[in-house]
Amino acid sequence: MFRTALRNVLAHKARLLMTALAVVLGVAFAVGSLVFSQTRSGAAAEQAAAGYDRVAVNVGVDAAPEGGAPTGLDERLASRLARVPGVAHAANRVDGAAAVADRTGRLLGDGDAHRGSNYAASGSDRTDAAYRFTAGRGPAHDNEIALDAATARQGGYRVGDRIRVGTGQVAATYRLSGVFRSDGHRLTDGGTLTLFTTRTAQRLFAAPGRVQSIELTARSGTSAPELAERVERLLPKGASAATGATLGRIQANLASGDQDTMGQILLGFSLVALFVAAFLISNTFTMLIGRRTRELALLRLLGASGRQVRRVLLAESVLVGSAASAFGVAVGTGVAAALNQFLGTAAGPAGPLVLSPATLFGTFLLGTATTVVAAWLPARRAMAVAPVTALTGSETPAPATARSPRTAVGAVLTAIGVLVVVYGAVGAGPDARTVIALGTLSAVIGVLGLIPLLARPFVAALRPLLLRLGPVQGVLATRNTTRDPRRTGATAAALTVALALASGLSVLGASASHYLERATTHDFTADYLVKPAVDSARLTPANTKAAARTPGTRVSGLTQSTAYRLDGRPAVLTGVNPATVSRLLRYDLTGGSLDTLARGQIAVADYKAKEAGWHVGQTLSVHRGGTSGKVTVGAVYRADPQSNLLPSITAADSLIARYDKTPHTHVILVAADRTHGGASPATYSALTHALGDDPALSVLDRRAVEAEYGGDIGDQLTVFYALLTMAALIAGLGVTNTLALSVLERQKEIGTLRAVGLTRAQVTRMIRWEALLVGALGATVGTVLGVFLGWALSHTLQDTVSGYTLVLPWARLATAMTLALTITLLASVWPSRKASRVPIAEATSAS
């Protein structure tokens, strides 16, 4: 039986090529996703932990209590710890955010980590073991800095150049004293690291005489846990010691977690690709088995049992699936290696390729199993035909009708799925998304079974258009498409899955983008927004005062202060300038007046007031730390809980100052007076200059604000669409394979049509129109299904997120359908060319 299966596969290798290619693509996608994510995860973990093996014990400051001021360590503690038995060296570390500007003043670096630290020179050679210099030396004077090699190369800087560096609070120009390489945990991929003298770093990131951590190296023969135990006895309150190995493991776990998330997303899309490939596999085996009906019947008449013949067919699928899966594993591994090398070159050193046996063998089995399962139903159906009936019938089996038991089951599952999804959207409460997920599964399976039933009315609706474009080709194309609705449905099903995902994501993405943009820009009435360009940088009231020096502007910072208890409830207050805030933010008042802010009262968002039961005129007790007082609610305003700018509780800066000496300035809002030219390049330049030309600060105009708060979803959708393109390409392979096999089945028919006058161009158009009909069917059903599911999920968000509305992205939906039709049209090029070249004499003389 195995020899028979092998001989059959070799005899039909050309017809199985598309099936094998679909399996190769799906498996390669899965292997590439897993190997790449595991490799990058391992590299990220190794890089994050790199250098901690050099540190025996790290002494740091415990987290400050909520609302408390950050603390530090006395730098003289390092001298005392250096005398502990077993300590070889103690180095003070002072870290913070530092942004490096290029020669045009723009921020250097591609990552989020823009760090600054001190160069802890010690010993007779006055070096720091954490850094290895490739040019120059460490900073020895307060007007000097050193840069990591990648940043210096990106900026085109050499030793001796003058460089602008900012922290968000102060910016200055320094002389470059050296270029270095460092440990991975100090320098992340794409980030920047700037070294200052210890005194400069303390001034910028801490306070004179204070440091944030102390690194201890151990003498030979002293273990890190033993040294940590000795050091703990000498530490002041609020400080603790941890071994370098412990910190390395923590950092490695944190670094690998982000990569694992992306790997899971990629794996999910690869499984979708394999699911789509299953339709192509099933369709191919159905058509191949249909052409071999007499051959299989003869085997059974010669003594082979139905079980043996079924084993032959399944063995063929095992051979195809295993060969294609093995090739897919090789291709996916190669793609992962190439991506790893390319991204390593672009964003840091590439890690060694991680080839897990479980990953490679598991994906191989997955691809093979998918092929076998997809081929099982056609094999089972073939064995249901009696041998005598098969021998006396034509070689091509009678086409399946749309009114089959499978269609009935599909209708029931679709109806149940739709009802469950609707119930989840409108009445399932907190379990709505789980209910919708279950309903979606039922609806998708049901729709895939219903597609054959939909083929006839769908084609009938398009028939008048095709007849107008070409009467002869139109009649032939519509008849051929509806000749076997089950085959048409199976071919269209692959596109249905891809389009359902794409359109569902489009609806959710467009709705979320509209909501985020509205939640921000509706409240934002200023002309500019100033925020840290570096995640770890902090704005202060000093930045607000600097921005206010810009001529012809009105300015207010949004100064957040935490750890309050208002009337016994935890609260966050946001300080503003009462004189200017009404020009900068839109407060839709439902009661009271915003003028009360200047009199020491507060304004509360409506959702916060409703939750706490507060109203205008009510006096509340205030507690923060050791300070207590009273405050009155002077206004209530409409606000969205998800707004990036409009606070839940607004207060005057003067009120905040009574309770918090070090509030955190979230952003700074700036409005340009029309009498001074309004928002203009000159105003933008003046504002940037007033802020010290600091590369750590971003000045955003209104358009940039929209992109800042609403653009991330668009970027994520672009990535998802690119991944779904793989599924659409596999669906295109299905169209190619189905049409190619269909042309092979219809050679005599096509030859007869040519003999009675049909031209090659008309045959080509007939095949291409068949492809477009199949593509249009799958794209239409998938789009309708995706929009329906997107509506259901959006409806659940409307109940929990104020202001969230459903948005139908017509342009994106049209683009997705156009792309699907383009893929099917391209997929028909080879089959249509093959059909147009069918020899007339040979085809008409065939038996």
PDB file of N, CA, C and O in Angstrom, residues 365-386:
ATOM      1  N   LEU A 365       4.930  18.055  12.754  1.00  0.00           N
ATOM      2  CA  LEU A 365       3.744  17.230  13.000  1.00  0.00           C
ATOM      3  C   LEU A 365       2.464  18.004  12.722  1.00  0.00           C
ATOM      4  O   LEU A 365       1.478  17.449  12.210  1.00  0.00           O
ATOM      5  N   LEU A 366       2.449  19.305  13.063  1.00  0.00           N
ATOM      6  CA  LEU A 366       1.259  20.120  12.841  1.00  0.00           C
ATOM      7  C   LEU A 366       0.939  20.217  11.358  1.00  0.00           C
ATOM      8  O   LEU A 366      -0.223  20.056  10.946  1.00  0.00           O
ATOM      9  N   GLY A 367       1.962  20.478  10.534  1.00  0.00           N
ATOM     10  CA  GLY A 367       1.728  20.555   9.098  1.00  0.00           C
ATOM     11  C   GLY A 367       1.276  19.241   8.515  1.00  0.00           C
ATOM     12  O   GLY A 367       0.355  19.186   7.681  1.00  0.00           O
ATOM     13  N   THR A 368       1.903  18.145   8.953  1.00  0.00           N
ATOM     14  CA  THR A 368       1.518  16.825   8.452  1.00  0.00           C
ATOM     15  C   THR A 368       0.097  16.479   8.882  1.00  0.00           C
ATOM     16  O   THR A 368      -0.715  15.972   8.083  1.00  0.00           O
ATOM     17  N   ALA A 369      -0.225  16.724  10.154  1.00  0.00           N
ATOM     18  CA  ALA A 369      -1.560  16.416  10.664  1.00  0.00           C
ATOM     19  C   ALA A 369      -2.626  17.233   9.946  1.00  0.00           C
ATOM     20  O   ALA A 369      -3.719  16.729   9.645  1.00  0.00           O
ATOM     21  N   THR A 370      -2.333  18.503   9.666  1.00  0.00           N
ATOM     22  CA  THR A 370      -3.296  19.343   8.942  1.00  0.00           C
ATOM     23  C   THR A 370      -3.599  18.753   7.576  1.00  0.00           C
ATOM     24  O   THR A 370      -4.757  18.713   7.134  1.00  0.00           O
ATOM     25  N   THR A 371      -2.566  18.289   6.893  1.00  0.00           N
ATOM     26  CA  THR A 371      -2.751  17.695   5.567  1.00  0.00           C
ATOM     27  C   THR A 371      -3.590  16.426   5.647  1.00  0.00           C
ATOM     28  O   THR A 371      -4.511  16.212   4.842  1.00  0.00           O
ATOM     29  N   VAL A 372      -3.284  15.567   6.615  1.00  0.00           N
ATOM     30  CA  VAL A 372      -4.007  14.301   6.741  1.00  0.00           C
ATOM     31  C   VAL A 372      -5.464  14.536   7.097  1.00  0.00           C
ATOM     32  O   VAL A 372      -6.375  13.922   6.510  1.00  0.00           O
ATOM     33  N   VAL A 373      -5.716  15.418   8.053  1.00  0.00           N
ATOM     34  CA  VAL A 373      -7.100  15.694   8.461  1.00  0.00           C
ATOM     35  C   VAL A 373      -7.888  16.291   7.302  1.00  0.00           C
ATOM     36  O   VAL A 373      -9.062  15.937   7.073  1.00  0.00           O
ATOM     37  N   ALA A 374      -7.255  17.191   6.538  1.00  0.00           N
ATOM     38  CA  ALA A 374      -7.955  17.809   5.412  1.00  0.00           C
ATOM     39  C   ALA A 374      -8.251  16.807   4.309  1.00  0.00           C
ATOM     40  O   ALA A 374      -9.230  16.961   3.570  1.00  0.00           O
ATOM     41  N   ALA A 375      -7.416  15.765   4.179  1.00  0.00           N
ATOM     42  CA  ALA A 375      -7.630  14.761   3.130  1.00  0.00           C
ATOM     43  C   ALA A 375      -8.552  13.637   3.579  1.00  0.00           C
ATOM     44  O   ALA A 375      -9.015  12.848   2.743  1.00  0.00           O
ATOM     45  N   TRP A 376      -8.839  13.551   4.856  1.00  0.00           N
ATOM     46  CA  TRP A 376      -9.623  12.420   5.361  1.00  0.00           C
ATOM     47  C   TRP A 376     -11.049  12.419   4.835  1.00  0.00           C
ATOM     48  O   TRP A 376     -11.574  11.382   4.422  1.00  0.00           O
ATOM     49  N   LEU A 377     -11.699  13.584   4.815  1.00  0.00           N
ATOM     50  CA  LEU A 377     -13.096  13.641   4.375  1.00  0.00           C
ATOM     51  C   LEU A 377     -13.246  13.256   2.905  1.00  0.00           C
ATOM     52  O   LEU A 377     -14.134  12.450   2.574  1.00  0.00           O
ATOM     53  N   PRO A 378     -12.407  13.772   1.982  1.00  0.00           N
ATOM     54  CA  PRO A 378     -12.524  13.310   0.592  1.00  0.00           C
ATOM     55  C   PRO A 378     -12.308  11.807   0.457  1.00  0.00           C
ATOM     56  O   PRO A 378     -12.990  11.139  -0.341  1.00  0.00           O
ATOM     57  N   ALA A 379     -11.343  11.246   1.234  1.00  0.00           N
ATOM     58  CA  ALA A 379     -11.101   9.804   1.162  1.00  0.00           C
ATOM     59  C   ALA A 379     -12.313   9.029   1.665  1.00  0.00           C
ATOM     60  O   ALA A 379     -12.722   8.013   1.071  1.00  0.00           O
ATOM     61  N   ARG A 380     -12.910   9.490   2.728  1.00  0.00           N
ATOM     62  CA  ARG A 380     -14.091   8.821   3.287  1.00  0.00           C
ATOM     63  C   ARG A 380     -15.261   8.896   2.307  1.00  0.00           C
ATOM     64  O   ARG A 380     -15.998   7.911   2.127  1.00  0.00           O
ATOM     65  N   ARG A 381     -15.403  10.040   1.651  1.00  0.00           N
ATOM     66  CA  ARG A 381     -16.505  10.206   0.698  1.00  0.00           C
ATOM     67  C   ARG A 381     -16.316   9.288  -0.509  1.00  0.00           C
ATOM     68  O   ARG A 381     -17.273   8.729  -1.047  1.00  0.00           O
ATOM     69  N   ALA A 382     -15.057   9.127  -0.941  1.00  0.00           N
ATOM     70  CA  ALA A 382     -14.797   8.278  -2.102  1.00  0.00           C
ATOM     71  C   ALA A 382     -15.138   6.822  -1.815  1.00  0.00           C
ATOM     72  O   ALA A 382     -15.622   6.093  -2.687  1.00  0.00           O
ATOM     73  N   MET A 383     -14.881   6.386  -0.585  1.00  0.00           N
ATOM     74  CA  MET A 383     -15.145   4.995  -0.230  1.00  0.00           C
ATOM     75  C   MET A 383     -16.641   4.707  -0.078  1.00  0.00           C
ATOM     76  O   MET A 383     -17.051   3.555   0.018  1.00  0.00           O
ATOM     77  N   ALA A 384     -17.450   5.756  -0.029  1.00  0.00           N
ATOM     78  CA  ALA A 384     -18.901   5.560   0.085  1.00  0.00           C
ATOM     79  C   ALA A 384     -19.525   5.163  -1.244  1.00  0.00           C
ATOM     80  O   ALA A 384     -20.680   4.727  -1.295  1.00  0.00           O
ATOM     81  N   VAL A 385     -18.763   5.324  -2.360  1.00  0.00           N
ATOM     82  CA  VAL A 385     -19.277   4.979  -3.692  1.00  0.00           C
ATOM     83  C   VAL A 385     -19.006   3.503  -3.961  1.00  0.00           C
ATOM     84  O   VAL A 385     -17.870   3.033  -3.798  1.00  0.00           O
ATOM     85  N   ALA A 386     -20.022   2.765  -4.376  1.00  0.00           N
ATOM     86  CA  ALA A 386     -19.862   1.336  -4.671  1.00  0.00           C
ATOM     87  C   ALA A 386     -18.925   1.148  -5.855  1.00  0.00           C
ATOM     88  O   ALA A 386     -18.975   1.921  -6.824  1.00  0.00           O
TER      89      ALA A 386
END
